[in-house]
CSV table of C-alpha atoms and ligand atoms in Angstrom, one decimal:
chain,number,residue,atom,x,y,z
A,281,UNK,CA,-30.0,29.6,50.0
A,282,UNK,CA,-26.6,30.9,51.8
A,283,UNK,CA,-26.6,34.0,52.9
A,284,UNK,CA,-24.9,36.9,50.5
A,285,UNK,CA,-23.7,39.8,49.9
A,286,UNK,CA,-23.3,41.7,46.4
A,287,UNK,CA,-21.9,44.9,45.6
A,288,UNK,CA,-20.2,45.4,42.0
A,289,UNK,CA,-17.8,48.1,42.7
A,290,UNK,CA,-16.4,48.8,38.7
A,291,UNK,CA,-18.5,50.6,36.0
A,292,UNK,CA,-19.0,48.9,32.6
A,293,UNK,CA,-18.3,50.8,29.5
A,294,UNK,CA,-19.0,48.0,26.8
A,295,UNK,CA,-18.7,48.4,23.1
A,296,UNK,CA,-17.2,48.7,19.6
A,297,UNK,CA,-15.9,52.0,19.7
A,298,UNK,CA,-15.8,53.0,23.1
A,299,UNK,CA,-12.0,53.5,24.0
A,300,UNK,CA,-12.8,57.2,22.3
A,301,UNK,CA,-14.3,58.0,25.5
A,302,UNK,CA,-11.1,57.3,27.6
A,303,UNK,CA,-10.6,60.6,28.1
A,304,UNK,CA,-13.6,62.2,29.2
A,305,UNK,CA,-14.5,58.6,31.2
A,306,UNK,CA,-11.1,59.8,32.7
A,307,UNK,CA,-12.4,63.4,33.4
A,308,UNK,CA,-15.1,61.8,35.6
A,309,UNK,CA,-13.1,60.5,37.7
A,310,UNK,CA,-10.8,63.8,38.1
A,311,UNK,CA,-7.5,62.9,36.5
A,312,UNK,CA,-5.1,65.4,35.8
A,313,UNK,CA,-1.8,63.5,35.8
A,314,UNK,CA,-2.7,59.3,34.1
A,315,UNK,CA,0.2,56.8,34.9
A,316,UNK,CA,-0.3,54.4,31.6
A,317,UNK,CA,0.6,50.8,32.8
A,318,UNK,CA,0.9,48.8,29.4
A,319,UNK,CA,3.6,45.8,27.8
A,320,UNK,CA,5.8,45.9,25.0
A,321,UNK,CA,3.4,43.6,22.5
A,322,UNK,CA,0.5,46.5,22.9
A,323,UNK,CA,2.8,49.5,22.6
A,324,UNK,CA,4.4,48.1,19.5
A,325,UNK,CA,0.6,47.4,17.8
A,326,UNK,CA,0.0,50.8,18.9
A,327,UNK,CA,-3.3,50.5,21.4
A,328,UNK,CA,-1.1,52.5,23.8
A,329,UNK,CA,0.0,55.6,22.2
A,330,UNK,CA,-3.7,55.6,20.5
A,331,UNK,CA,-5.1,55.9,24.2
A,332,UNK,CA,-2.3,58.4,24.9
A,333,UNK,CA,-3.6,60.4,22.5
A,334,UNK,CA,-7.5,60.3,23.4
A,335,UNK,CA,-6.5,61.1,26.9
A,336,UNK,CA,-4.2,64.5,25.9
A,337,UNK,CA,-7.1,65.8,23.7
A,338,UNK,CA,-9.1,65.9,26.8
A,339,UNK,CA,-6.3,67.7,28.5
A,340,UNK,CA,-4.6,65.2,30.6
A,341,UNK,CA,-1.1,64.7,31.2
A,342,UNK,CA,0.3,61.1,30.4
A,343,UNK,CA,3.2,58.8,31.0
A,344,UNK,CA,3.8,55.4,30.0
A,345,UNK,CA,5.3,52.9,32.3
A,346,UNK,CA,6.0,50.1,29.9
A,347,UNK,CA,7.6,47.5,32.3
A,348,UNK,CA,5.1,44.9,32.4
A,349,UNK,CA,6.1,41.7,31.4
A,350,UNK,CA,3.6,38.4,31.8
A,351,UNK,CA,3.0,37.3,35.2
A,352,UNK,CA,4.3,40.3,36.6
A,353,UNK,CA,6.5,39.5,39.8
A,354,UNK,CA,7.4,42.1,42.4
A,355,UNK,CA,10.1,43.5,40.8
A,356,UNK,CA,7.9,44.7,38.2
A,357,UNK,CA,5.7,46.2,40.6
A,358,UNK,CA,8.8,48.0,42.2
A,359,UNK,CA,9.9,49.4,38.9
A,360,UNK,CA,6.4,51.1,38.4
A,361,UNK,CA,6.2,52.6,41.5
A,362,UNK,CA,9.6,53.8,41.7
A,363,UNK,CA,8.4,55.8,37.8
A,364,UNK,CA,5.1,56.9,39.7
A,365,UNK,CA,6.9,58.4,42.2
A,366,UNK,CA,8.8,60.6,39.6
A,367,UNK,CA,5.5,61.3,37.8
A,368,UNK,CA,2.9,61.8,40.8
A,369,UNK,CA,-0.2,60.7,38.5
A,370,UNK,CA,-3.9,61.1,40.2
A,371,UNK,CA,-5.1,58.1,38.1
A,372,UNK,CA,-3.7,54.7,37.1
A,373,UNK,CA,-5.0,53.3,34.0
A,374,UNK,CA,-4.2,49.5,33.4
A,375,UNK,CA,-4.3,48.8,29.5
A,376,UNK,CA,-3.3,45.4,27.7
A,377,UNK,CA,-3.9,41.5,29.2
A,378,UNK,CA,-4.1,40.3,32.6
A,379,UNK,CA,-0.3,41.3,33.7
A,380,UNK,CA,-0.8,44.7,32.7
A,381,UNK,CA,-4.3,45.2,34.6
A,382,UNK,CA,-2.5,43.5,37.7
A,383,UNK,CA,0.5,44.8,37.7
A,384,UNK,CA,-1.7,48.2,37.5
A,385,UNK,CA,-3.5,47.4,40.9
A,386,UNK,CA,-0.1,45.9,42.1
A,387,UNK,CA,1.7,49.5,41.7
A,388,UNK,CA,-1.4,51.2,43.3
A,389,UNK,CA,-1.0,49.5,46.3
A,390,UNK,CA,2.3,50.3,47.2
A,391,UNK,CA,2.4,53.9,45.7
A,392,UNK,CA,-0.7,54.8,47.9
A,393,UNK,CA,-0.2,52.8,51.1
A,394,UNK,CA,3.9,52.3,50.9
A,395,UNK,CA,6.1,49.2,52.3
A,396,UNK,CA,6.3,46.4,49.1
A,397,UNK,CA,3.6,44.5,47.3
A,398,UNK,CA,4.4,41.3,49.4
A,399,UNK,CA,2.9,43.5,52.5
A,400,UNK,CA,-0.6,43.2,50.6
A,401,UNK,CA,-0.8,39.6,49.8
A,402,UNK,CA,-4.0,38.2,51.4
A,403,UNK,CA,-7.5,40.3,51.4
A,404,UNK,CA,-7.7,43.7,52.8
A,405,UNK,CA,-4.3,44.7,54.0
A,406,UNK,CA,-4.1,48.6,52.3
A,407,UNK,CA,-4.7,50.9,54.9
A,408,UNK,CA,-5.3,54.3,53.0
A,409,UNK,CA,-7.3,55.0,50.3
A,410,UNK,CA,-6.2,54.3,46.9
A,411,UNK,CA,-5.6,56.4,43.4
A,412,UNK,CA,-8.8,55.9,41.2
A,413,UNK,CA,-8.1,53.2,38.1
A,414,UNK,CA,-9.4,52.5,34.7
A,415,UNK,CA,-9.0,49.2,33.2
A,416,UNK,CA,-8.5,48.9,29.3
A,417,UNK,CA,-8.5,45.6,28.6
A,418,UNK,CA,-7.2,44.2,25.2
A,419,UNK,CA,-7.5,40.4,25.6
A,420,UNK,CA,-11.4,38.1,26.6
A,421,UNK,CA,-8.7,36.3,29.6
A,422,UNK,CA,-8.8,36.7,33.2
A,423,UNK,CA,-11.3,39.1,33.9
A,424,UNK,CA,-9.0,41.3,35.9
A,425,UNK,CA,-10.9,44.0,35.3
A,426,UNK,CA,-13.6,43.1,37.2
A,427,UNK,CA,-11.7,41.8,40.2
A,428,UNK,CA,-10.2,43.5,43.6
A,429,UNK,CA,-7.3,41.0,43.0
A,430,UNK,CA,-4.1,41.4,41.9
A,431,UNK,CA,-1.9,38.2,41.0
A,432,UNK,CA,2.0,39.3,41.6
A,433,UNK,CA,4.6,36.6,41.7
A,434,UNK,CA,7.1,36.9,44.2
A,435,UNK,CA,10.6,37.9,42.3
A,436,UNK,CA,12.5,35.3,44.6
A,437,UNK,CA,10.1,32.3,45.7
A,438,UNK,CA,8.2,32.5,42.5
A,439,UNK,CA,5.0,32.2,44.6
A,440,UNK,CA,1.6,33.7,42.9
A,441,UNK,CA,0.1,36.4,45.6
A,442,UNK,CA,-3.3,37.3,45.5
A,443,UNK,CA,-3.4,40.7,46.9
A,444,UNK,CA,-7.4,41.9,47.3
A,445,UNK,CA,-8.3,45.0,48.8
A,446,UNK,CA,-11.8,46.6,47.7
A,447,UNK,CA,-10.1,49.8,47.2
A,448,UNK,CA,-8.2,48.2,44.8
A,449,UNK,CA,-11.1,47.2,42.4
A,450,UNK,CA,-11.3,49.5,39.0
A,451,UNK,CA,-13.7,52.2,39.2
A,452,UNK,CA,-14.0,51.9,35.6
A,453,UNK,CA,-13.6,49.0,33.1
A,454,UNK,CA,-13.5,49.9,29.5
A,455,UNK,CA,-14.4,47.0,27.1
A,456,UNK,CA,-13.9,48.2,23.1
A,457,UNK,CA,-13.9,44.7,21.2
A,458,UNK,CA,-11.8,46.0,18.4
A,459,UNK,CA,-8.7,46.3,20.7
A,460,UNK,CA,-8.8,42.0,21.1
A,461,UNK,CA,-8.3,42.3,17.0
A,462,UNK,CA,-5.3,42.2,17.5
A,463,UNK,CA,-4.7,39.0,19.4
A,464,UNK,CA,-2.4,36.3,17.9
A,465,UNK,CA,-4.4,32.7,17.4
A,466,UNK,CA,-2.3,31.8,20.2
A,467,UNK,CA,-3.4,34.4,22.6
A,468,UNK,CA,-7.2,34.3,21.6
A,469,UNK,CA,-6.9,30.3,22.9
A,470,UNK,CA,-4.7,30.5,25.9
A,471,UNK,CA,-7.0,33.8,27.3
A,472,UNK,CA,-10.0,32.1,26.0
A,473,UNK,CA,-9.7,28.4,28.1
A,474,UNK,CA,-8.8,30.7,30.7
A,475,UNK,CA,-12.1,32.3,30.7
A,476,UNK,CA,-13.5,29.2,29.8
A,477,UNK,CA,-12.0,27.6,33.3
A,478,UNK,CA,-13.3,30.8,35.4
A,479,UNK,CA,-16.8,30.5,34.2
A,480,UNK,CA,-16.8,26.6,35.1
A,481,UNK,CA,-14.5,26.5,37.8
A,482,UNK,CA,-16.9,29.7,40.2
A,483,UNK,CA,-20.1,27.9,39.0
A,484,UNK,CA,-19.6,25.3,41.3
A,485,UNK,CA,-17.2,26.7,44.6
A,486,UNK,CA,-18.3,26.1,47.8
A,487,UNK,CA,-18.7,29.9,48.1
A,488,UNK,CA,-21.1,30.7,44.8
A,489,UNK,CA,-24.1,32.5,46.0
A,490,UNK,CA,-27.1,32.9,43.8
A,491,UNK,CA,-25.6,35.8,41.9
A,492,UNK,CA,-22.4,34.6,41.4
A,493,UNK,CA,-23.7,31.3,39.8
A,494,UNK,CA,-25.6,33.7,37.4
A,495,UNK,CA,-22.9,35.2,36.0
A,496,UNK,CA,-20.8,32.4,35.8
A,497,UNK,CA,-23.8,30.6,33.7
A,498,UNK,CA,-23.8,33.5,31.6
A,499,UNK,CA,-20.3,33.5,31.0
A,500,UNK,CA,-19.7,29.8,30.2
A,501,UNK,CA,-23.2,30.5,27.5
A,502,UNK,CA,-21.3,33.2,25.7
A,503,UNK,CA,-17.3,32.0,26.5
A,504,UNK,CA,-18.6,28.1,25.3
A,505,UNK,CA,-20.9,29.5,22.1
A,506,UNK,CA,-18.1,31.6,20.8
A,507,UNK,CA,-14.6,30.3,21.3
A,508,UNK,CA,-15.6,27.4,18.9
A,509,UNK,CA,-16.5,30.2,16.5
A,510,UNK,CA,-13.4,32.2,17.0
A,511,UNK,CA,-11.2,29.7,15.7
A,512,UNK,CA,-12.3,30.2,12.0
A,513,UNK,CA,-14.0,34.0,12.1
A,514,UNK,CA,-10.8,35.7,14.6
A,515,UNK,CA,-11.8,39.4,12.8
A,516,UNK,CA,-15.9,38.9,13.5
A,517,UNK,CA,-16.1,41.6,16.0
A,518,UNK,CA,-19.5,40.1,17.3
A,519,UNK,CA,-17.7,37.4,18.4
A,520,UNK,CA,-14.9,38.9,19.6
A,521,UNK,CA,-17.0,40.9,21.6
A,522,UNK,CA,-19.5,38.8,23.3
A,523,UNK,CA,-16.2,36.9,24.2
A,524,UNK,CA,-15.0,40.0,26.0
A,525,UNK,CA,-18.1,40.4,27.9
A,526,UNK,CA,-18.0,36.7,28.8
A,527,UNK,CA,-14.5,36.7,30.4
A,528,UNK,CA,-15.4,39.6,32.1
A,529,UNK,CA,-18.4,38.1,34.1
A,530,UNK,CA,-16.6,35.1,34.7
A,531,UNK,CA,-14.2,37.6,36.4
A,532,UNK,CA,-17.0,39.4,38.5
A,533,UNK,CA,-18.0,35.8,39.3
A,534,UNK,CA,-14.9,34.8,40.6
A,535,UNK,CA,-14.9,37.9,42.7
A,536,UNK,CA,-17.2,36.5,44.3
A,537,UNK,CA,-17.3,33.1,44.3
A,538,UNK,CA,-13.4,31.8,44.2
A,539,UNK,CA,-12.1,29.3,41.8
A,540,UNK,CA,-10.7,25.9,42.3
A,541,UNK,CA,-8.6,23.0,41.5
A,542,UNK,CA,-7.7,23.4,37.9
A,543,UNK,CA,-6.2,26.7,39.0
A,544,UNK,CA,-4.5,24.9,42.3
A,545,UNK,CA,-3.6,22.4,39.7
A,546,UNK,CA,-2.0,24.6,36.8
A,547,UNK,CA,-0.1,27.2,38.9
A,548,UNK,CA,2.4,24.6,40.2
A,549,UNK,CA,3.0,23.8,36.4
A,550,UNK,CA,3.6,28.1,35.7
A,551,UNK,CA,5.9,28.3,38.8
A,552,UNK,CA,8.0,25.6,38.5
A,553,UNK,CA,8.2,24.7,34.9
A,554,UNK,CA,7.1,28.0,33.2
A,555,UNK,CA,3.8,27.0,31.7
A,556,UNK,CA,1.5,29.8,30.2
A,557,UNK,CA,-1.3,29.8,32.9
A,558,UNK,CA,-3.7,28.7,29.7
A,559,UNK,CA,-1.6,26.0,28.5
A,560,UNK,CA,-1.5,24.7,32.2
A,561,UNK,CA,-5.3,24.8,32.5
A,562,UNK,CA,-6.1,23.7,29.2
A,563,UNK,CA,-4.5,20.4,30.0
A,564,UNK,CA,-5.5,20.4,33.7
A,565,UNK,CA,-8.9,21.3,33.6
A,566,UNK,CA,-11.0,18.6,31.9
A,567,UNK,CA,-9.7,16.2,34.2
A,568,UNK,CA,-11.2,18.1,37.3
A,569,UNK,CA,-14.4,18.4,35.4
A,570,UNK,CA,-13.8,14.2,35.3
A,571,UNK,CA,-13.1,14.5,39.2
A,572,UNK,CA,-16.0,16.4,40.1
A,573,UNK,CA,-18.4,15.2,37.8
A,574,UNK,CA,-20.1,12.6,40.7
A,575,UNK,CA,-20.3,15.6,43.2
A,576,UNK,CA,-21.6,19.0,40.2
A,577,UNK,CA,-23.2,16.4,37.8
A,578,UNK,CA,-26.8,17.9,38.1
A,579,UNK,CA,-24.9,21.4,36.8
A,580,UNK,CA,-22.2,19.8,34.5
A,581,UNK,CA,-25.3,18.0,32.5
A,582,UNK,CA,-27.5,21.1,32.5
A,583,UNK,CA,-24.2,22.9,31.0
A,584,UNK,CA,-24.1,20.2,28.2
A,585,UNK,CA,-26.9,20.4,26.9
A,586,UNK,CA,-26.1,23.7,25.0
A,587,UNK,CA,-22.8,22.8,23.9
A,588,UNK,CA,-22.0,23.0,20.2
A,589,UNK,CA,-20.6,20.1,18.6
A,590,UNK,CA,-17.5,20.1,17.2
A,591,UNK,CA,-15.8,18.1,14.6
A,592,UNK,CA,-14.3,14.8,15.9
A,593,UNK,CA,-10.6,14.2,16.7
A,594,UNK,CA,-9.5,12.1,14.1
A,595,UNK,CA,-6.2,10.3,14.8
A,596,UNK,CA,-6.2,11.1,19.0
A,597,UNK,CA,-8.2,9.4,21.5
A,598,UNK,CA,-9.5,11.0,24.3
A,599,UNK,CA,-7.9,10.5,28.5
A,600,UNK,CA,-11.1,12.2,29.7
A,601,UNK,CA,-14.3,10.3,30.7
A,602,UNK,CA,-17.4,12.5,31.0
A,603,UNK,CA,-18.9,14.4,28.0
A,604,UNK,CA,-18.5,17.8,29.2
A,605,UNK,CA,-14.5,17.0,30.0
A,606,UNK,CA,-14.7,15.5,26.2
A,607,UNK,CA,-15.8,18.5,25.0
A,608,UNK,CA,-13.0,20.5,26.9
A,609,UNK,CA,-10.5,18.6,25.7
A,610,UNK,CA,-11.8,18.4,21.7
A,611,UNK,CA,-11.8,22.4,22.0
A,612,UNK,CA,-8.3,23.0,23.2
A,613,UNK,CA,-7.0,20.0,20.4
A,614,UNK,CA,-8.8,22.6,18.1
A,615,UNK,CA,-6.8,25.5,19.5
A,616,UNK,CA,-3.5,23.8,18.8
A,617,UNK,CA,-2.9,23.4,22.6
A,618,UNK,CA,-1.5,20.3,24.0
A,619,UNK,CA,-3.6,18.3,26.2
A,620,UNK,CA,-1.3,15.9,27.6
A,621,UNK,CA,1.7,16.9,30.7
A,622,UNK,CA,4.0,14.6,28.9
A,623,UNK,CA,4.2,16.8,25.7
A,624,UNK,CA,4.9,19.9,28.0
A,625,UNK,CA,8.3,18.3,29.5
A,626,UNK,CA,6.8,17.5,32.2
A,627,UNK,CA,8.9,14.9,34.3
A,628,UNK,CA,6.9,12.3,35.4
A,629,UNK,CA,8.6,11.5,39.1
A,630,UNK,CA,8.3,15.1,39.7
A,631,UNK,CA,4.3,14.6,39.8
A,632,UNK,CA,4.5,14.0,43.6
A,633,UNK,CA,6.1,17.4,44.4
A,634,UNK,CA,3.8,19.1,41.9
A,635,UNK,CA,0.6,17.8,43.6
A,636,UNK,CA,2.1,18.9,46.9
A,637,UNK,CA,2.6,22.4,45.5
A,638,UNK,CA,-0.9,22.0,44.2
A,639,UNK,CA,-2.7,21.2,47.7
A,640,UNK,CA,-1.1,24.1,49.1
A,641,UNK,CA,-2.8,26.3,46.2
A,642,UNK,CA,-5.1,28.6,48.0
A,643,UNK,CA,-7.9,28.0,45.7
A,644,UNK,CA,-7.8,24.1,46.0
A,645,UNK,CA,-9.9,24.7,49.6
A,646,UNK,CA,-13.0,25.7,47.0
A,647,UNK,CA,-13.1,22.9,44.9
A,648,UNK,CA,-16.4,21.1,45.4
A,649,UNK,CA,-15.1,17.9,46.0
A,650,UNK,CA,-12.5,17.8,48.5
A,651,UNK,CA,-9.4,16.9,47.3
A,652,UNK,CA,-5.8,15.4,48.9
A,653,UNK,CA,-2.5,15.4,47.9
A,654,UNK,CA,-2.8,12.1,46.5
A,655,UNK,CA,-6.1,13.1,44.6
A,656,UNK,CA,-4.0,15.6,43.0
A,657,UNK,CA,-1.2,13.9,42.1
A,658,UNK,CA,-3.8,11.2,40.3
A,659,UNK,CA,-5.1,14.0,38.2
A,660,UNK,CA,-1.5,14.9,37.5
A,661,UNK,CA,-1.0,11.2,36.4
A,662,UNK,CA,-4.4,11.3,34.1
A,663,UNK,CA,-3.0,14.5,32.7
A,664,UNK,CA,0.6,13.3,32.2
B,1700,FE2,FE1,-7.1,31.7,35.3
């Protein structure tokens, strides 16, 4: 076994219910003065002035930076730390998907240790101890809220930056099920692959440890059990919350263990044609299960085995080989994603360029099976 280390940094606060606790699980932690980070979509359903309002009762002074926009980029991240700086908050609370949690951290960063986000790409670069955070998430996606990462895109190159810092994790995550109620279809499938990709893509890194592969096993039982289910029962709050808790130990797993090539794979797709990081990896991914079936297929079997069956694709046939990439690929046809590069406007002669992109991904050095340029631009071809 290779040696390890583990240390879960973030307290879970998991059930139906529990975002009426924000406020004293705020308390805890000190705050006087909460800088809300939240996005348009969740403001206008209204999860944002709800947790506004639990937060005053228990005496604390709010505002709401509402600048977040998907895949935050580094102006965002300016814009909210130029508004903390007017309001001075002791806490930073990070409600809504992915962007908002990140752009959260991203803000905490530079408002506690100064210079610009770009000075914190990489892992441990913040110098000076950080505001305290709570994360409210109201999407089963990325698992944000169990990572020390923050995923900024650079305003002008348009280059993803992981920024990690263990100061940066959340002291607090908050998972109430009935805020992902409110999901569109369309959201429930592009978070859920995602999830779906972290739980199989950490399993097998080069860097899993023995913990790490547990919780990503976990996570692909619950994440593959229950998006099948989702499709047909969106308001079962059962399901909606076991998927909750499954993307967020796929996130504690990647904290741990990395990802790999469907994510070095689908964020050339997001930077340079826009692609929805779901979309990208729901057409990406089954075709690195394919490529690393020879090297994980001990795993990838065992992970079969479980797997509910779903009804067959009627009128389109299949590009993927092995059954666990079959499977992959039946499920996001059953979300109403596109599983083909081609019907994304991809343009085929610019699959050399993408795949060069794509081996410059940082997380295409954890794939298990090594893989080159020309690898990648195969599995572009497969997935054209
Ligand atoms: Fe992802």
């Amino acid at each position: 076994m290779l040696a390890f280390e583990f240390h879960a940094r973030t307290r879970f606060v998991v059930g139906e219910g529990q975002l009426a606790r924000l406020g004293q699980l705020a308390s805890e932690l000190k705050a006087q003065r909460v800088l809300l980070v939240s996005d348009p979509g969740i403001i206008a359903i209204g999860h944002t002035s709800c947790a506004e309002q639990i937060l005053r009762q228990a005496g604390i002074e709010v505002s709401v930076f509402d600048g977040v926009r998907e895949n935050p980029t580094s102006d965002d991240v300016g814009l909210g730390c130029q508004f903390a700086h007017q309001f001075q908050p002791d806490c930073i609370i990070g409600l809504g998907g992915g962007s908002s949690m990140d752009c959260a951290k991203g803000i905490n960063f530079v408002y506690s240790n100064g210079g610009r986000i770009q000075d914190y790409w990489g892992v441990g670069k913040a110098s000076h101890p950080m505001l305290p955070m709570i994360a409210v998430p109201t999407t089963a996606g990325t698992g944000s809220e169990a990572q020390s990462f923050a995923l900024i895109s650079d305003a002008e190159t348009h280059i993803k930056m992981a920024c990690g810092d263990k100061k940066a994790a959340f002291q607090i995550a908050l998972l109430d099920p009935a805020l992902t109620l409110t999901q569109p279809a369309r959201v429930t499938a592009l978070t859920g692959i995602d999830a779906l990709s972290h739980a199989l893509e950490s399993l097998v890194t080069r860097p899993a440890n023995a913990i790490s592969r547990m919780l990503s096993r976990e996570a692909w039982r619950l994440l593959s059990m229950y998006l099948p289910r989702v499709i047909d029962e969106p308001h079962d709050l059962q399901i909606r919350g076991n998927l909750q808790w499954g993307a967020c130990l796929a996130g504690l797993a990647i904290e741990n263990s990395m990802l790999g090539a469907a994510h070095a794979l689908a964020n050339p797709l997001t930077a340079q044609y826009g692609i929805v990081h779901g979309q990208a990896i729901a057409v990406v991914l089954p075709h690195i299960v394919d490529a690393n079936w020879e090297t994980c297929r001990e795993v990838y079997t065992s992970l079969c085995s479980s797997l509910e069956c779903l009804p067959p694709l009627p009128s389109q046939s299949s590009t993927t080989q092995s059954p666990l990439a079959k499977w992959l690929q039946n499920l996001v046809s059953h979300f109403g994603l596109s599983t083909r590069l081609q019907d994304l406007q991809i343009d085929r002669s610019d699959l050399p360029n993408l795949a060069a992109s794509a081996a410059q991904q940082w997380t295409a050095q954890f794939n298990p099976r090594q893989l080159t340029a020309d690898d990648l631009e195969h599995l572009y071809a497969a997935a054209w």
